[in-house]
Every structure is written in C-alpha cells, then in structure tokens.
Amino acid sequence: MRQVPRKFLIIGAGRLARHLSFYLKSQGLCVLNWKRLDSSCGFHLSASEKADLQEKSRQCEVVLLAIKDQAIAPFVQANEFLKENLLIHFSGALSLKECYSMHPLMTFGQKLYSLDFYPKIPFVLEEKSPSFSEVFFPLKNPWFRLEAEKKPLYHALCVASGNFTVLLWQEIMRRFQEELNLPAEILKPYLFKTMENLVSHSESALTGPLQRGDQKTIQLNLEALRGSQLFDVYKSFLNLSQVVH
Ligand SMILES: NC(=O)c1ccc[n+]([C@@H]2O[C@H](COP(=O)([O-])OP(=O)(O)OC[C@H]3O[C@@H](n4cnc5c(N)ncnc54)[C@H](OP(=O)(O)O)[C@@H]3O)[C@@H](O)[C@H]2O)c1
C-alpha cells in the first residue's frame, strides 16, 4: 500500500477538471494544471503549449485526462511522451488501451460542491487499473471494480438514472409554469420526498396509479398527455412498472 502522495497533472479546464482540482488541492495534494489555449486547434498544439505540457508532465507522476471522451485517446497519441506517466481517464463509457479508467459516479456541473461531499463520491475502476488508494493516496473515496465489457451497460444505466430524471423534471417544471400557471417551486417538496423515499426504501417507494394498477386513472393521464412528448414517456414507464413490479 502506497504511503506517499503522488504529484498530479490535470489536463483540461472543464467541469470535471475544476472539481478534481478543487478536491485534490483541498487535501494538500500537489496538482499542476494544463489546458489548451485555443479550442479550435483540435489536437495541434503550438510549440510553447506542447513544451509546457511536456515540462509539467515531467514534474508529475500521474496525468489525469479530464477531457471530453472522444479526445482522450487521440490526445495521448498526439503527445506520446505522456505515456511515461501513469495515465488516468474518467469516462464511464470508454475502455481505452492508452490509459486506465476511474469513473466518478457523480454529476459535475459548473458549481463546486462543499469539501465534505467529495470524499463520498464513489469511483468505478476497470479491472486492469491500479487501485484507487494506490493512485490517490491518502484519499479515502469508496471504489469498486468493473469488467471492461460491462462499462457500456454501466454508463447507460448511469445516464438513464441521472440524466433522464433531470430531463423529466425540467419538462414538468416548464409545463407547470407555462400551461398550469403554477410556480415550479411547489414541486420541490414532492421532488425531495420522492428522492428521500427512494433512498430510504427503494423497493416500496412507488405510489400512484401505476403502483395501484388503476387503469381508469392511467387512461385519463394518457389522454391528457396525448400529442406531447410525455405521452410516449408515460407509456414507456407504464411498461417499465410492469417489469419492475
Ligand atoms: N461532468 C460530469 O458530470 C462527468 C461525470 C463523470 C465523468 N465525466 C468525464 O469527465 C471527462 C470530462 O468531462 P467534462 O464534463 O468535464 O467535460 P467538459 O466540461 O465539456 O470539458 C471538456 C474539456 O476537454 C477539453 N478538450 C476537449 N477536446 C480537447 C482536445 N482535443 N485537447 C485538449 N483538451 C480538449 C476542453 O477544452 P476546450 O475548452 O479547449 O474545448 C475542456 O477543457 C469526460 O471523460 C467525462 O466522461 C464527467
């Protein structure tokens, strides 16, 4: 078990890069940052950008590639010297031969989280990756391993759980305001309690007509949604409720 913190170079300045940088630095870890200066340059870096990248990577042991999924492998290929370092990427969907993967099972937006939240974020590592504690000592985040061939399914399930619910609630908040003239705010206690119930007793958290098998109400709901995107969504969830319950 490693007992000496490593030095990190974070590539990118997007959402994950900002959160990672904030977390690692807050824990006293040595972190350098690098980002390309011109977003339109693709993989072509100017001589000074490349020299800066090479010099920073020389000063660090671990390079954290917090850049968009499709850029990870070409970026490493375009900067071969990076292979001297331990290379980590954070894509939940991709398994790459160029580097190890450690996916943080969390959503990262523009706003940073409070410092006590970051250690709770679980990381899902591919089987071939070194352990989380080996790379990120002394961080104590929970971490798990997953076979590379299961990553596409794993990531699809993450997207369906997190991103789909955001889209669903955004659409419902919009329709409350625009079509019912009710403030979206009034949905919040319902949203929080639904989430709390799901966390505390997921198996029995479902209520309402789908749980009761109330066909009459379900038909009324479908009629009210006919012609809108939520009609098909409702029908899909109806099918899902029959599989799950
Ligand atoms: N955000 C999340 O919730 C989340 C959660 C888990 C995992 N991840 C993973 O984290 C990684 C980064 O995602 P993100 O959400 O932070 O993305 P993001 O906010 O869109 O930032 C992407 C970063 O990649 C850089 N980039 C893109 N193409 C590049 C290239 N050819 N060379 C160098 N830099 C390049 C961008 O630089 P420019 O500004 O110059 O374009 C930007 O700094 C992805 O692998 C993603 O799957 C994200």
PDB file of C-alpha atoms and ligand atoms in Angstrom, residues 11-17 34-39 42-43 45 65-69 71-72 75 89-92 103-109 155, ligand 1:
ATOM      1  CA  ILE A  11      -5.439  18.096 -18.317  1.00  0.00           C
ATOM      2  CA  GLY A  12      -8.467  20.203 -19.239  1.00  0.00           C
ATOM      3  CA  ALA A  13     -10.371  23.013 -17.559  1.00  0.00           C
ATOM      4  CA  GLY A  14     -13.920  21.794 -17.965  1.00  0.00           C
ATOM      5  CA  ARG A  15     -16.414  20.716 -15.331  1.00  0.00           C
ATOM      6  CA  LEU A  16     -14.715  17.598 -14.003  1.00  0.00           C
ATOM      7  CA  ALA A  17     -11.258  19.191 -14.154  1.00  0.00           C
ATOM      8  CA  TRP A  34      -2.734  22.305 -18.163  1.00  0.00           C
ATOM      9  CA  LYS A  35      -5.307  23.287 -20.774  1.00  0.00           C
ATOM     10  CA  ARG A  36      -5.046  24.065 -24.448  1.00  0.00           C
ATOM     11  CA  LEU A  37      -5.167  27.767 -25.207  1.00  0.00           C
ATOM     12  CA  ASP A  38      -7.206  27.572 -28.383  1.00  0.00           C
ATOM     13  CA  SER A  39     -10.299  25.338 -28.505  1.00  0.00           C
ATOM     14  CA  GLY A  42      -8.038  20.336 -32.376  1.00  0.00           C
ATOM     15  CA  PHE A  43      -5.011  18.238 -31.477  1.00  0.00           C
ATOM     16  CA  LEU A  45      -0.711  22.418 -30.119  1.00  0.00           C
ATOM     17  CA  LEU A  65      -7.103  13.317 -18.545  1.00  0.00           C
ATOM     18  CA  ALA A  66     -10.248  15.267 -17.647  1.00  0.00           C
ATOM     19  CA  ILE A  67     -11.103  16.000 -21.276  1.00  0.00           C
ATOM     20  CA  LYS A  68     -14.037  15.002 -23.438  1.00  0.00           C
ATOM     21  CA  ASP A  69     -14.336  11.279 -24.174  1.00  0.00           C
ATOM     22  CA  ALA A  71     -10.394  13.475 -27.278  1.00  0.00           C
ATOM     23  CA  ILE A  72      -8.724  11.178 -24.729  1.00  0.00           C
ATOM     24  CA  PHE A  75      -4.637  13.395 -27.239  1.00  0.00           C
ATOM     25  CA  HIS A  89      -9.177   8.980 -17.673  1.00  0.00           C
ATOM     26  CA  PHE A  90     -12.663   9.426 -16.229  1.00  0.00           C
ATOM     27  CA  SER A  91     -15.020   8.295 -18.953  1.00  0.00           C
ATOM     28  CA  GLY A  92     -17.742   5.974 -17.718  1.00  0.00           C
ATOM     29  CA  HIS A 103     -15.109   6.862 -13.307  1.00  0.00           C
ATOM     30  CA  PRO A 104     -16.512   9.134 -10.591  1.00  0.00           C
ATOM     31  CA  LEU A 105     -20.149   8.127 -10.150  1.00  0.00           C
ATOM     32  CA  MET A 106     -21.380  11.688  -9.791  1.00  0.00           C
ATOM     33  CA  THR A 107     -22.678  14.625 -11.783  1.00  0.00           C
ATOM     34  CA  PHE A 108     -20.349  17.629 -12.052  1.00  0.00           C
ATOM     35  CA  GLY A 109     -21.718  20.955 -13.217  1.00  0.00           C
ATOM     36  CA  HIS A 155     -22.704   4.033 -18.272  1.00  0.00           C
TER      37      HIS A 155
HETATM   38  N1  LIG B   1     -19.261  16.328 -15.939  1.00  0.00           N
HETATM   39  C1  LIG B   1     -19.655  15.171 -15.380  1.00  0.00           C
HETATM   40  O1  LIG B   1     -20.701  15.110 -14.715  1.00  0.00           O
HETATM   41  C2  LIG B   1     -18.787  13.936 -15.506  1.00  0.00           C
HETATM   42  C3  LIG B   1     -19.038  12.860 -14.641  1.00  0.00           C
HETATM   43  C4  LIG B   1     -18.252  11.730 -14.724  1.00  0.00           C
HETATM   44  C5  LIG B   1     -17.250  11.646 -15.689  1.00  0.00           C
HETATM   45  N2  LIG B   1     -17.042  12.695 -16.543  1.00  0.00           N
HETATM   46  C6  LIG B   1     -15.964  12.558 -17.546  1.00  0.00           C
HETATM   47  O2  LIG B   1     -15.035  13.617 -17.378  1.00  0.00           O
HETATM   48  C7  LIG B   1     -14.430  13.944 -18.636  1.00  0.00           C
HETATM   49  C8  LIG B   1     -14.579  15.440 -18.884  1.00  0.00           C
HETATM   50  O3  LIG B   1     -15.958  15.756 -18.924  1.00  0.00           O
HETATM   51  P1  LIG B   1     -16.488  17.227 -18.543  1.00  0.00           P
HETATM   52  O4  LIG B   1     -17.937  17.085 -18.232  1.00  0.00           O
HETATM   53  O5  LIG B   1     -15.578  17.884 -17.580  1.00  0.00           O
HETATM   54  O6  LIG B   1     -16.363  17.933 -19.968  1.00  0.00           O
HETATM   55  P2  LIG B   1     -16.363  19.494 -20.316  1.00  0.00           P
HETATM   56  O7  LIG B   1     -16.833  20.315 -19.174  1.00  0.00           O
HETATM   57  O8  LIG B   1     -17.058  19.596 -21.627  1.00  0.00           O
HETATM   58  O9  LIG B   1     -14.804  19.818 -20.527  1.00  0.00           O
HETATM   59  C9  LIG B   1     -14.115  19.177 -21.564  1.00  0.00           C
HETATM   60  C10 LIG B   1     -12.665  19.627 -21.527  1.00  0.00           C
HETATM   61  O10 LIG B   1     -11.990  18.861 -22.532  1.00  0.00           O
HETATM   62  C11 LIG B   1     -11.135  19.769 -23.237  1.00  0.00           C
HETATM   63  N3  LIG B   1     -10.849  19.238 -24.565  1.00  0.00           N
HETATM   64  C12 LIG B   1     -11.743  18.834 -25.499  1.00  0.00           C
HETATM   65  N4  LIG B   1     -11.075  18.435 -26.606  1.00  0.00           N
HETATM   66  C13 LIG B   1      -9.758  18.572 -26.335  1.00  0.00           C
HETATM   67  C14 LIG B   1      -8.577  18.330 -27.081  1.00  0.00           C
HETATM   68  N5  LIG B   1      -8.607  17.861 -28.319  1.00  0.00           N
HETATM   69  N6  LIG B   1      -7.379  18.592 -26.486  1.00  0.00           N
HETATM   70  C15 LIG B   1      -7.321  19.078 -25.228  1.00  0.00           C
HETATM   71  N7  LIG B   1      -8.410  19.347 -24.465  1.00  0.00           N
HETATM   72  C16 LIG B   1      -9.602  19.087 -25.022  1.00  0.00           C
HETATM   73  C17 LIG B   1     -11.949  21.049 -23.298  1.00  0.00           C
HETATM   74  O11 LIG B   1     -11.124  22.093 -23.662  1.00  0.00           O
HETATM   75  P3  LIG B   1     -11.695  23.351 -24.521  1.00  0.00           P
HETATM   76  O12 LIG B   1     -12.464  24.176 -23.546  1.00  0.00           O
HETATM   77  O13 LIG B   1     -10.467  23.993 -25.044  1.00  0.00           O
HETATM   78  O14 LIG B   1     -12.580  22.782 -25.600  1.00  0.00           O
HETATM   79  C18 LIG B   1     -12.445  21.112 -21.852  1.00  0.00           C
HETATM   80  O15 LIG B   1     -11.456  21.625 -21.007  1.00  0.00           O
HETATM   81  C19 LIG B   1     -15.136  13.068 -19.695  1.00  0.00           C
HETATM   82  O16 LIG B   1     -14.356  11.909 -19.923  1.00  0.00           O
HETATM   83  C20 LIG B   1     -16.439  12.690 -18.999  1.00  0.00           C
HETATM   84  O17 LIG B   1     -16.979  11.467 -19.468  1.00  0.00           O
HETATM   85  C21 LIG B   1     -17.776  13.840 -16.475  1.00  0.00           C
END
